[in-house]
Coordinates of C-alpha atoms (C1' of nucleotides) in Angstrom, one line a residue:
Chain B
X1 CA 0.4 0.3 -0.1
X2 CA 1.8 3.2 -1.0
X3 CA 0.7 6.0 1.1
X4 CA -2.9 6.2 1.6
X5 CA -4.6 8.8 3.7
X6 CA -5.2 8.0 7.3
X7 CA -8.8 8.1 7.5
X8 CA -10.2 10.7 9.4
X9 CA -12.0 10.8 12.4
X10 CA -14.9 13.2 11.5
X11 CA -15.1 15.6 14.9
X12 CA -19.2 16.5 15.5
X13 CA -20.9 16.6 18.3
X14 CA -24.3 15.5 18.4
X15 CA -27.1 17.3 17.3
X16 CA -29.1 19.0 20.3
X17 CA -26.0 19.8 22.4
X18 CA -23.9 22.8 21.2
X19 CA -20.3 24.0 22.5
X20 CA -20.3 27.1 24.5
X21 CA -17.2 30.1 24.0
X22 CA -16.8 33.3 26.0
X23 CA -19.6 34.9 24.4
X24 CA -22.1 32.7 25.7
X25 CA -20.5 31.6 29.0
X26 CA -19.5 35.3 29.8
X27 CA -22.9 36.9 29.9
X28 CA -24.6 34.0 30.9
X29 CA -22.6 33.7 34.5
X30 CA -23.6 37.2 35.2
X31 CA -27.2 36.5 34.8
X32 CA -27.2 33.2 36.5
X33 CA -25.7 35.6 39.1
X34 CA -28.4 37.9 38.9
X35 CA -31.2 34.8 39.4
X36 CA -29.3 34.0 42.7
X37 CA -29.1 37.1 44.2
X38 CA -32.9 37.4 43.5
X39 CA -33.8 33.9 45.0
X40 CA -31.2 34.7 47.9
X41 CA -32.9 37.6 48.8
X42 CA -36.4 35.9 48.9
X43 CA -34.7 33.6 51.3
X44 CA -34.2 30.9 49.3
X45 CA -31.5 28.4 49.7
X46 CA -29.2 26.7 47.5
X47 CA -29.0 23.2 46.9
X48 CA -27.3 21.0 44.5
X49 CA -28.4 17.6 43.3
X50 CA -26.9 14.6 41.0
X51 CA -27.9 14.2 36.8
X52 CA -28.4 11.2 37.3
X53 CA -31.0 9.2 39.4
X54 CA -32.7 6.1 39.6
X55 CA -35.7 6.3 36.6
X56 CA -38.8 5.5 39.1
X57 CA -37.4 8.7 41.1
X58 CA -38.0 10.4 38.2
X59 CA -41.4 9.4 37.7
X60 CA -41.7 7.6 34.8
X61 CA -41.9 4.0 33.8
X62 CA -43.7 2.7 30.6
X63 CA -45.8 0.2 32.0
X64 CA -45.6 -2.8 29.6
X65 CA -41.9 -2.4 28.4
X66 CA -38.9 -3.1 30.2
X67 CA -37.2 0.2 29.4
X68 CA -37.8 3.8 30.6
X69 CA -40.0 6.4 28.5
X70 CA -38.2 7.5 25.2
X71 CA -37.2 11.4 26.1
X72 CA -34.9 10.1 28.8
X73 CA -31.5 9.2 28.4
X74 CA -31.0 6.5 30.1
X75 CA -29.0 3.1 31.1
X76 CA -28.2 0.2 33.5
X77 CA -26.0 0.4 36.1
X78 CA -24.1 -2.3 36.8
X79 CA -26.9 -4.3 39.4
X80 CA -29.7 -3.9 36.4
X81 CA -31.4 -1.0 37.8
X82 CA -32.5 2.0 35.6
X83 CA -30.9 5.1 36.0
X84 CA -31.6 8.5 34.2
X85 CA -30.4 11.2 33.4
X86 CA -32.9 13.6 35.0
X87 CA -35.1 15.8 32.6
X88 CA -35.8 18.9 35.1
X89 CA -35.1 20.0 38.8
X90 CA -38.4 19.5 39.8
X91 CA -38.0 15.6 40.6
X92 CA -35.1 15.1 41.7
X93 CA -35.5 18.1 44.5
X94 CA -38.9 16.0 45.4
X95 CA -36.3 13.1 45.4
X96 CA -34.3 15.0 48.0
X97 CA -37.1 16.1 50.1
X98 CA -38.5 12.7 50.7
X99 CA -34.9 11.5 51.2
X100 CA -34.3 14.3 54.1
X101 CA -37.5 14.6 54.7
X102 CA -37.1 15.0 58.6
X103 CA -34.0 16.9 58.5
X104 CA -34.9 19.9 56.7
X105 CA -37.0 22.8 57.9
X106 CA -40.7 23.1 56.5
X107 CA -41.0 24.8 54.7
X108 CA -38.1 24.0 52.7
X109 CA -37.0 26.9 50.2
X110 CA -34.4 25.6 47.8
X111 CA -33.2 26.7 44.4
X112 CA -30.7 25.1 42.5
X113 CA -29.2 25.8 38.6
X114 CA -27.8 23.1 36.1
X115 CA -28.0 20.7 32.9
X116 CA -31.5 18.6 32.2
X117 CA -31.4 16.5 29.4
X118 CA -34.3 15.5 27.0
X119 CA -33.7 12.7 24.5
X120 CA -36.4 15.0 22.0
X121 CA -35.8 16.1 18.8
X122 CA -34.0 19.4 18.4
X123 CA -35.3 22.4 17.0
X124 CA -34.5 25.9 17.0
X125 CA -34.1 27.6 20.7
X126 CA -34.5 23.9 21.7
X127 CA -31.4 21.5 22.8
X128 CA -30.8 17.8 24.6
X129 CA -29.0 19.6 27.5
X130 CA -29.9 22.6 28.9
X131 CA -30.2 24.6 31.8
X132 CA -32.7 25.4 34.0
X133 CA -32.7 27.7 37.5
X134 CA -35.2 26.4 39.6
X135 CA -36.3 27.9 43.4
X136 CA -38.8 25.9 44.7
X137 CA -41.4 26.1 48.7
X138 CA -41.9 22.9 49.9
X139 CA -44.4 22.2 52.6
X140 CA -46.5 25.4 52.3
X141 CA -49.9 24.4 51.4
X142 CA -51.1 28.1 51.2
X143 CA -51.1 30.1 47.8
X144 CA -49.5 32.9 49.3
X145 CA -46.6 30.4 48.4
X146 CA -47.8 30.4 44.6
X147 CA -48.5 33.9 44.7
X148 CA -44.8 34.9 46.1
X149 CA -42.8 32.7 43.7
X150 CA -45.1 34.6 40.9
X151 CA -43.8 37.9 42.3
X152 CA -39.9 36.6 42.9
X153 CA -40.5 35.8 39.2
X154 CA -41.4 39.0 37.7
X155 CA -38.6 40.0 40.2
X156 CA -36.2 38.3 38.6
X157 CA -36.8 39.2 35.2
X158 CA -37.0 42.7 35.8
X159 CA -33.7 42.0 37.7
X160 CA -32.2 41.1 34.3
X161 CA -33.3 44.1 33.0
X162 CA -36.9 43.1 31.3
X163 CA -39.0 45.3 33.0
X164 CA -42.3 46.0 30.6
X165 CA -41.2 43.1 28.9
X166 CA -42.5 40.2 30.3
X167 CA -45.9 38.8 32.1
X168 CA -46.4 36.0 34.4
X169 CA -49.3 34.3 33.6
X170 CA -51.1 32.5 36.3
X171 CA -53.5 29.7 35.0
X172 CA -55.2 27.1 37.5
X173 CA -55.3 23.6 36.8
X174 CA -58.3 22.8 39.4
X175 CA -60.0 25.4 37.5
X176 CA -59.3 23.5 33.8
X177 CA -60.7 20.0 35.1
X178 CA -63.3 21.4 36.6
X179 CA -64.1 22.1 33.1
X180 CA -63.2 18.9 31.9
X181 CA -65.9 18.2 34.2
X182 CA -68.4 19.9 32.9
X183 CA -68.4 18.6 29.7
X184 CA -68.0 15.3 31.1
X185 CA -64.4 14.3 30.9
X186 CA -63.9 13.7 34.4
X187 CA -62.8 10.1 35.6
X188 CA -60.2 7.7 34.5
X189 CA -61.6 6.7 31.2
X190 CA -61.4 9.9 30.2
X191 CA -57.6 10.5 30.5
X192 CA -56.4 10.4 27.0
X193 CA -59.1 12.7 25.9
X194 CA -58.4 15.0 28.3
X195 CA -55.4 14.6 27.9
X196 CA -56.2 15.8 24.1
X197 CA -57.8 18.7 25.3
X198 CA -55.3 20.0 27.5
X199 CA -52.3 20.1 24.1
X200 CA -55.4 21.7 22.4
X201 CA -55.8 24.7 25.0
X202 CA -52.1 24.3 24.8
X203 CA -51.8 25.5 21.4
X204 CA -54.5 28.5 21.6
X205 CA -51.2 31.4 21.6
X206 CA -49.8 29.1 18.5
X207 CA -52.9 28.6 16.7
X208 CA -55.1 31.1 17.6
X209 CA -59.2 30.5 18.4
X210 CA -60.0 29.2 15.6
X211 CA -58.0 26.3 15.7
X212 CA -58.4 26.0 19.5
X213 CA -62.1 25.2 17.7
X214 CA -60.6 22.1 15.4
X215 CA -58.6 20.7 17.7
X216 CA -61.2 20.6 20.1
X217 CA -63.4 19.1 17.2
X218 CA -63.1 16.8 14.2
X219 CA -59.1 18.2 14.3
X220 CA -56.8 20.3 12.6
X221 CA -54.7 20.7 8.7
X222 CA -52.0 22.2 8.8
X223 CA -53.3 24.6 6.5
X224 CA -56.6 25.6 7.7
X225 CA -58.1 27.1 3.8
X226 CA -56.8 24.5 1.9
X227 CA -57.2 21.3 4.1
X228 CA -53.9 19.4 3.1
X229 CA -50.6 19.1 4.5
X230 CA -50.7 17.4 7.6
X231 CA -53.7 16.4 10.2
X232 CA -54.2 16.3 13.4
X233 CA -56.3 14.3 14.8
X234 CA -58.8 16.0 17.4
X235 CA -61.2 15.5 21.1
X236 CA -64.0 14.9 18.9
X237 CA -65.4 17.5 21.6
X238 CA -69.5 18.1 20.6
X239 CA -69.6 22.0 19.7
X240 CA -71.7 22.6 22.7
X241 CA -69.1 21.3 24.3
X242 CA -66.7 22.9 22.5
X243 CA -68.6 26.5 23.5
X244 CA -67.7 25.5 26.5
X245 CA -64.2 25.6 26.7
X246 CA -64.1 28.5 24.0
X247 CA -66.0 30.2 26.7
X248 CA -63.2 29.2 29.2
X249 CA -60.3 30.1 27.1
X250 CA -61.7 33.5 26.8
X251 CA -62.6 33.9 30.2
X252 CA -60.2 37.4 29.7
X253 CA -61.3 41.3 29.1
X254 CA -59.8 41.6 26.0
X255 CA -57.0 43.2 26.0
X256 CA -55.5 45.7 23.4
X257 CA -52.0 46.0 24.6
X258 CA -52.8 47.4 28.6
X259 CA -54.5 49.9 27.8
X260 CA -57.9 48.7 29.2
X261 CA -56.4 48.3 32.3
X262 CA -55.7 52.3 33.0
X263 CA -59.0 53.4 34.2
X264 CA -60.3 57.2 34.9
X265 CA -61.5 58.2 37.6
X266 CA -64.9 57.6 36.3
X267 CA -64.8 54.0 35.1
X268 CA -63.2 53.5 38.4
X269 CA -65.9 54.4 40.0
X270 CA -68.4 52.4 37.6
X271 CA -67.0 49.9 37.9
X272 CA -66.5 49.4 41.8
X273 CA -70.0 49.9 41.8
X274 CA -70.5 46.5 40.0
X275 CA -68.8 44.9 43.2
X276 CA -70.3 44.2 45.9
X277 CA -69.8 45.8 49.2
X278 CA -67.2 44.0 50.9
X279 CA -65.4 43.4 47.9
X280 CA -64.7 47.2 47.5
X281 CA -62.2 47.7 50.2
X282 CA -60.2 46.1 47.8
X283 CA -59.2 48.2 45.2
X284 CA -57.7 51.7 45.3
X285 CA -58.1 54.4 42.6
X286 CA -54.2 56.4 42.7
X287 CA -55.1 59.4 40.9
X288 CA -51.3 59.7 39.6
X289 CA -50.7 56.9 37.7
X290 CA -54.5 56.1 36.8
X291 CA -54.3 52.9 37.5
X292 CA -57.0 50.6 39.8
X293 CA -55.1 47.5 40.7
X294 CA -55.8 44.4 39.9
X295 CA -58.8 45.0 38.0
X296 CA -58.1 42.9 34.7
X297 CA -57.7 39.7 37.1
X298 CA -60.8 40.5 39.2
X299 CA -62.5 40.6 36.1
X300 CA -60.9 37.8 34.8
X301 CA -62.1 35.8 37.9
X302 CA -65.5 36.9 37.7
X303 CA -65.9 35.4 34.2
X304 CA -64.9 32.2 34.8
X305 CA -66.9 32.3 38.1
X306 CA -70.2 33.3 36.4
X307 CA -69.8 30.6 33.3
X308 CA -67.5 27.9 35.7
X309 CA -68.2 28.6 39.7
X310 CA -70.9 26.0 39.2
X311 CA -68.6 23.0 39.8
X312 CA -67.1 22.8 43.2
X313 CA -63.5 22.2 41.6
X314 CA -63.5 25.2 39.5
X315 CA -65.2 27.6 42.6
X316 CA -61.9 26.1 44.8
X317 CA -59.9 26.7 41.5
X318 CA -60.7 30.5 40.6
X319 CA -60.4 31.0 45.0
X320 CA -56.8 30.4 44.4
X321 CA -56.6 32.8 41.5
X322 CA -58.7 35.5 43.3
X323 CA -56.7 35.1 45.8
X324 CA -52.7 35.3 43.6
X325 CA -54.4 38.2 42.0
X326 CA -55.0 40.2 45.5
X327 CA -52.1 39.4 47.1
X328 CA -49.7 40.6 43.6
X329 CA -52.1 43.9 43.8
X330 CA -51.0 44.4 47.4
X331 CA -47.1 43.7 47.1
X332 CA -47.9 46.1 44.3
X333 CA -47.1 43.7 40.6
X334 CA -50.4 45.0 38.4
X335 CA -51.7 42.9 35.6
X336 CA -48.9 44.1 33.4
X337 CA -46.7 41.6 35.3
X338 CA -48.6 39.0 36.7
X339 CA -51.8 38.0 34.7
X340 CA -54.8 35.4 35.0
X341 CA -54.8 33.7 31.9
X342 CA -56.9 30.9 31.3
X343 CA -55.5 29.8 28.0
X344 CA -52.0 28.4 30.4
X345 CA -52.3 25.2 31.1
X346 CA -48.1 24.0 31.4
X347 CA -46.5 21.1 32.0
X348 CA -49.4 18.2 31.6
X349 CA -49.7 15.9 34.3
X350 CA -47.8 16.6 38.0
X351 CA -49.1 20.2 38.7
X352 CA -52.2 19.9 41.3
X353 CA -52.9 24.2 41.1
X354 CA -51.3 27.1 40.2
X355 CA -50.1 27.1 37.1
X356 CA -46.9 29.9 36.1
X357 CA -45.6 30.9 32.5
X358 CA -43.2 33.7 32.0
X359 CA -43.3 35.2 28.5
X360 CA -41.4 37.6 27.0
X361 CA -43.6 40.1 24.8
X362 CA -41.5 42.0 22.8
X363 CA -40.3 40.6 19.5
X364 CA -37.2 40.8 17.5
X365 CA -35.7 40.1 14.1
X366 CA -33.5 37.4 13.2
X367 CA -30.3 37.5 10.4
X368 CA -33.1 36.6 7.6
X369 CA -34.8 39.6 8.9
X370 CA -38.1 37.4 10.4
X371 CA -39.6 37.8 13.7
X372 CA -38.0 35.0 16.0
X373 CA -40.5 34.4 19.1
X374 CA -39.3 33.5 22.1
X375 CA -41.9 32.7 24.0
X376 CA -42.1 30.9 27.2
X377 CA -38.6 31.6 29.2
X378 CA -40.3 29.4 32.3
X379 CA -42.7 27.8 34.4
X380 CA -44.0 25.9 37.1
X381 CA -46.7 25.4 39.1
X382 CA -48.2 23.4 42.5
X383 CA -47.0 20.0 42.4
X384 CA -48.4 18.6 45.9
X385 CA -48.2 14.9 44.7
X386 CA -44.7 14.5 43.6
X387 CA -43.3 14.8 47.0
X388 CA -45.5 12.5 48.4
X389 CA -44.7 9.4 45.9
X390 CA -42.0 8.9 47.7
X391 CA -44.3 9.1 51.6
X392 CA -47.1 8.1 52.6
X393 CA -48.8 11.7 52.9
X394 CA -49.1 14.8 50.3
X395 CA -46.4 17.1 50.9
X396 CA -47.6 20.8 49.2
X397 CA -45.1 22.0 46.7
X398 CA -44.8 25.2 44.7
X399 CA -41.7 26.2 42.3
X400 CA -40.7 27.9 39.0
X401 CA -38.5 27.0 37.0
X402 CA -36.6 29.3 34.7
X403 CA -35.3 28.2 30.9
X404 CA -31.4 30.1 31.5
X405 CA -30.0 28.7 27.8
X406 CA -33.8 30.0 26.2
X407 CA -33.4 33.6 28.2
X408 CA -30.0 33.4 28.1
X409 CA -30.1 33.7 24.0
X410 CA -33.5 36.8 24.1
X411 CA -31.2 38.7 26.6
X412 CA -28.8 37.9 23.6
X413 CA -30.5 39.6 21.0
X414 CA -31.4 42.7 23.4
X415 CA -27.8 43.3 24.4
X416 CA -26.7 43.3 20.2
X417 CA -23.8 45.9 21.4
X418 CA -22.3 44.2 24.2
X419 CA -18.8 45.1 24.8
X420 CA -16.4 42.6 23.5
X421 CA -14.6 40.7 25.6
X422 CA -11.0 42.1 26.2
X423 CA -7.7 39.4 26.1
X424 CA -5.3 39.2 28.2
X425 CA -2.3 42.0 28.2
X426 CA 0.4 39.7 25.5
X427 CA 4.1 40.6 26.0
X428 CA 5.8 39.7 22.9
X429 CA 9.0 37.3 22.8
X430 CA 11.9 39.5 21.0
X431 CA 15.0 37.2 22.0
X432 CA 14.8 33.6 22.3
X433 CA 16.9 33.4 25.2
X434 CA 15.1 36.2 27.5
X435 CA 12.4 33.6 27.8
X436 CA 12.8 34.1 31.8
X437 CA 12.8 37.6 31.8
X438 CA 9.5 37.7 29.8
X439 CA 8.0 35.4 31.7
X440 CA 9.0 37.6 34.5
X441 CA 7.5 40.5 33.6
X442 CA 4.3 38.9 33.1
X443 CA 4.5 37.8 36.4
X444 CA 4.5 41.2 37.7
X445 CA 1.7 42.0 35.9
X446 CA -0.3 38.9 37.3
X447 CA 1.0 40.1 40.8
X448 CA -0.7 43.1 39.8
X449 CA -4.2 42.2 39.1
X450 CA -4.1 41.5 35.5
X451 CA -4.2 38.9 32.6
X452 CA -1.0 38.8 31.3
X453 CA 0.7 35.9 29.0
X454 CA 3.9 34.8 27.1
X455 CA 3.7 34.2 23.4
X456 CA 4.2 30.4 23.3
X457 CA 4.0 30.3 19.8
X458 CA 6.5 30.5 17.0
X459 CA 8.3 33.7 18.1
X460 CA 10.2 33.7 14.7
X461 CA 7.6 36.8 13.1
X462 CA 7.2 40.2 15.3
X463 CA 4.0 40.4 12.9
X464 CA 2.6 37.2 14.1
X465 CA 2.5 37.9 17.4
X466 CA 0.4 41.0 17.3
X467 CA -1.7 38.8 14.9
X468 CA -2.2 36.6 17.7
X469 CA -2.8 39.4 20.1
X470 CA -5.0 41.4 17.9
X471 CA -7.1 37.7 17.6
X472 CA -7.0 37.5 21.6
X473 CA -8.8 41.3 20.9
X474 CA -5.8 42.0 23.8
X475 CA -5.6 45.8 24.6
X476 CA -2.1 46.2 24.3
X477 CA 1.5 44.0 23.7
X478 CA 4.8 44.8 26.1
X479 CA 7.8 44.2 23.7
X480 CA 11.5 44.3 24.6
X481 CA 14.0 43.8 22.4
X482 CA 17.7 44.3 23.3
X483 CA 18.0 47.5 22.7
X484 CA 14.6 47.8 25.3
X485 CA 16.2 45.9 27.7
X486 CA 19.7 47.5 27.5
X487 CA 17.9 51.0 29.3
X488 CA 15.5 48.8 31.6
X489 CA 12.4 49.7 28.8
X490 CA 9.4 48.6 28.0
X491 CA 7.4 49.3 25.1
X492 CA 3.7 49.4 25.3
X493 CA 1.9 49.1 22.0
X494 CA -1.8 50.0 22.7
X495 CA -3.6 48.0 20.2
X496 CA -7.3 49.1 20.7
X497 CA -5.9 53.1 20.0
X498 CA -3.5 51.5 16.9
X499 CA -6.3 50.3 15.5
X500 CA -8.2 53.6 15.4
X501 CA -5.1 55.4 13.9
X502 CA -4.7 52.3 10.9
X503 CA -8.0 53.1 9.9
X504 CA -6.4 56.8 8.1
X505 CA -2.5 54.6 6.9
X506 CA -2.9 53.0 3.5
X507 CA 1.0 52.4 3.0
X508 CA 2.6 49.1 5.2
X509 CA 5.5 51.3 4.9
X510 CA 4.2 54.0 6.3
X511 CA 2.2 51.8 8.8
X512 CA 5.2 50.6 10.3
X513 CA 7.2 53.2 10.4
X514 CA 4.7 55.3 12.3
X515 CA 4.4 52.3 15.1
X516 CA 0.8 54.0 16.3
X517 CA -0.1 54.0 19.7
X518 CA 3.5 53.3 21.1
X519 CA 5.5 54.5 23.8
X520 CA 8.2 53.8 26.1
X521 CA 8.2 53.5 29.7
X522 CA 11.0 51.6 32.4
X523 CA 10.5 48.1 33.4
X524 CA 9.8 49.5 36.9
X525 CA 6.7 51.5 35.9
X526 CA 5.2 48.8 33.3
X527 CA 2.7 47.7 35.9
X528 CA 1.5 51.4 35.9
X529 CA 1.5 52.1 32.8
X530 CA -0.2 49.4 31.7
X531 CA -3.8 50.8 34.7
X532 CA -3.9 53.6 33.3
X533 CA -4.0 51.8 29.1
X534 CA -7.0 49.4 31.1
X535 CA -8.7 52.0 32.2
X536 CA -8.8 54.2 29.6
X537 CA -10.2 51.6 27.4
X538 CA -12.0 50.6 30.1
X539 CA -10.8 46.7 30.2
X540 CA -11.3 45.3 34.2
X541 CA -8.1 44.2 36.1
X542 CA -7.7 43.2 39.6
X543 CA -11.1 43.1 41.7
X544 CA -12.9 44.0 38.8
X545 CA -11.9 40.4 37.1
X546 CA -14.2 39.6 39.5
Chain S
rG1 C1' -42.7 10.1 14.0
rC2 C1' -45.2 12.5 9.3
rA3 C1' -44.3 16.2 5.2
rG4 C1' -41.6 19.6 2.7
rC5 C1' -37.0 21.7 1.5
rU6 C1' -31.6 20.5 0.8
rG7 C1' -26.8 17.6 0.6
rU8 C1' -20.1 20.0 -3.9
rA9 C1' -13.3 23.1 0.2
rG10 C1' -13.5 25.5 6.5
rC11 C1' -17.6 29.3 5.5
rU12 C1' -20.8 31.1 1.0
rC13 C1' -21.7 29.1 -3.5
rA14 C1' -20.2 28.2 -9.2
rG15 C1' -20.1 23.2 -12.4
rU16 C1' -22.9 23.9 -19.7
rU17 C1' -27.6 18.8 -23.3
rG18 C1' -24.1 13.8 -18.7
rG19 C1' -17.8 14.0 -21.8
rU20 C1' -10.5 14.4 -20.4
rU21 C1' -7.3 16.5 -14.4
rA22 C1' -13.8 19.5 -9.9
rG23 C1' -13.7 25.2 -9.8
rA24 C1' -13.7 30.9 -7.4
rG25 C1' -14.2 34.4 -3.6
rC26 C1' -13.6 34.2 1.4
rG27 C1' -11.2 31.8 5.1
rC28 C1' -6.4 29.2 6.7
rC29 C1' -1.0 28.5 6.5
rG30 C1' 3.7 29.9 4.5
rG31 C1' 6.7 33.9 2.3
rU32 C1' 8.0 38.3 0.9
rC33 C1' 8.8 40.5 6.4
rU34 C1' 14.7 37.5 13.2
rG35 C1' 12.0 45.3 15.1
rU36 C1' 5.7 46.5 14.3
rG37 C1' -1.4 44.8 13.9
rG38 C1' -5.0 46.6 8.1
rA39 C1' -3.5 46.4 3.5
rA40 C1' -0.8 44.9 -1.3
rC41 C1' 1.8 40.7 -3.9
rC42 C1' 3.2 35.1 -4.0
rG43 C1' 3.0 30.7 -2.4
rG44 C1' 0.6 26.4 -0.5
rA45 C1' -2.7 23.1 1.5
rG46 C1' -7.3 21.7 2.0
rG47 C1' -12.9 17.7 -1.2
rU48 C1' -14.7 9.4 -0.2
rC49 C1' -18.8 15.7 -5.0
rG50 C1' -23.2 13.1 1.6
rG51 C1' -23.8 7.2 0.9
rU52 C1' -24.3 3.0 -1.4
rG53 C1' -26.5 0.5 -5.5
rG54 C1' -28.3 1.0 -10.5
rU55 C1' -28.5 2.9 -16.0
rU56 C1' -24.6 4.4 -19.4
rC57 C1' -18.5 3.7 -23.4
rG58 C1' -18.4 7.5 -19.9
rA59 C1' -22.2 10.4 -13.7
rG60 C1' -21.3 15.8 -9.6
rC61 C1' -25.4 16.2 -12.9
rC62 C1' -30.5 10.4 -15.1
rC63 C1' -32.8 6.5 -11.4
rA64 C1' -33.4 4.2 -6.7
rC65 C1' -32.8 3.6 -1.6
rC66 C1' -30.4 4.9 2.7
rC67 C1' -28.1 8.5 6.0
rA68 C1' -27.3 13.3 7.4
rG69 C1' -29.1 18.7 7.8
rC70 C1' -33.0 22.9 7.5
rU71 C1' -38.2 24.1 8.0
rG72 C1' -43.0 23.0 9.8
rU73 C1' -45.7 19.4 12.4
rA74 C1' -46.4 15.5 16.5
rC75 C1' -44.5 14.7 21.0
rC76 C1' -42.2 16.9 24.8
rA77 C1' -43.1 13.8 31.9

RNA sequence: GCAGCUGUAGCUCAGUUGGUUAGAGCGCCGGUCUGUGGAACCGGAGGUCGGUGGUUCGAGCCCACCCAGCUGUACCA
């Protein structure tokens, strides 16, 4: 065999996964830190659980198969027990609480950030590994715990600079269950159809009211007008039942923007007159702001009450929603931040009460000018049954999860002018036999808290070393040849200033000759001069590096 | 899973009715240049034309199947 090329191993990464460079890691780290601070302020404490749990602890095992549910990365331990990579942070928390129940203070308030894994088809903004940042209160049955979670989420998103660009939507599974009961879908035998109905409601955002109508009835075509494309089989409800469900989804004052909650004094008084006496005290008119607190939430609950209040389960849920609305209102959260929205369904399995969803309300365009909708960047709710699976008794719990990766990408669209990440100061090598001395210069800078390195590549060409520094986005390079060394001096070249100066120079000879933005100083002044230069360009060093 | 679209160099893409040794720009590496980033000039590396089979004297091009990617849809505890 002559010189056959060795078969190259193709470097590739499994789809649905991603490498992340400094451009993503640095802002994400800052974001996590912001979230953590808010959670801590609310009195939650840190907790970390492993990536891997016993599959049954995660809650899903197909009954007829000896394999765990697809969608979960699973494998067998050497004792043949099934293990899985966690697909959210809630089930592991439930396991932790159940396992340490007697040791933990109750209510137990904890937060945790971490990677979760889902073996599903990846898509734009959907990965098979992504990060969540959760906060949960375990052992508190009160609706105040749910309301608090909603408020904390609103605070968190505001701390991230998203004020006015999000809404926390709230619904209640009890109301949903009541509605389903009302259309005769109660009981275990209707579990399948219930699911279909819930999914149809969940699609309200995507397919609109007519789409939901189709999905609740016979079914929906991908292209409704042409009746072409994929056909999704519907729930097969009778038209009166469909109407009832639609009435539920629509049980919210029609809002165009936020205007409907800004009432004139006259409108406010008019509205107050419609309220029962004992309810009126909850609402005050704010002359300065011209708004009436939880008016929209109140109206929503009102409409739900009228339509479904006769069902006991729904009535209970509506009462809880009302309470969340009121608690938020008294805490100063208007309905543009925490809004009751009956179309929110959320995680179809383990939620038992209030459910929440954080949605970003702004739109941006991608590179091709097409609108990008971020939609939900987090969600949660009450799951009173999850911990109880490990114990004889029900343990109430409520929590919220932020989709860190998705939120980070949304934020990156907002902060398009994010400052570029600066590289280290590069000490170039002019004389190979002076490596020790160059390393000494580097060490001096490092001791002063300045990121610095000596060029470790082939030092033959000085130009290459500048190119390297340029590519690292270094603020400056330090140069010392034999001339400088003889005088105990170094040259400091300001690459940022130099780049600006370069724009005016077209001739290479002139470029080299002029040595833009370069100055000499003694070795003793090195730290001081570099610091000045870094400060001048706003490059962090010392304590600012964090 | 289903449907549509797309697969040619690291990237963006040419490649004629099927015809010799598959090209360009950008990028990358090296040199001009062992004391200066950009620009310029010169040189170089880099290709199983997504894969397999078929039709043909001859396939990057035609046919079949497969694979991958994108988009939508379904599922998403």
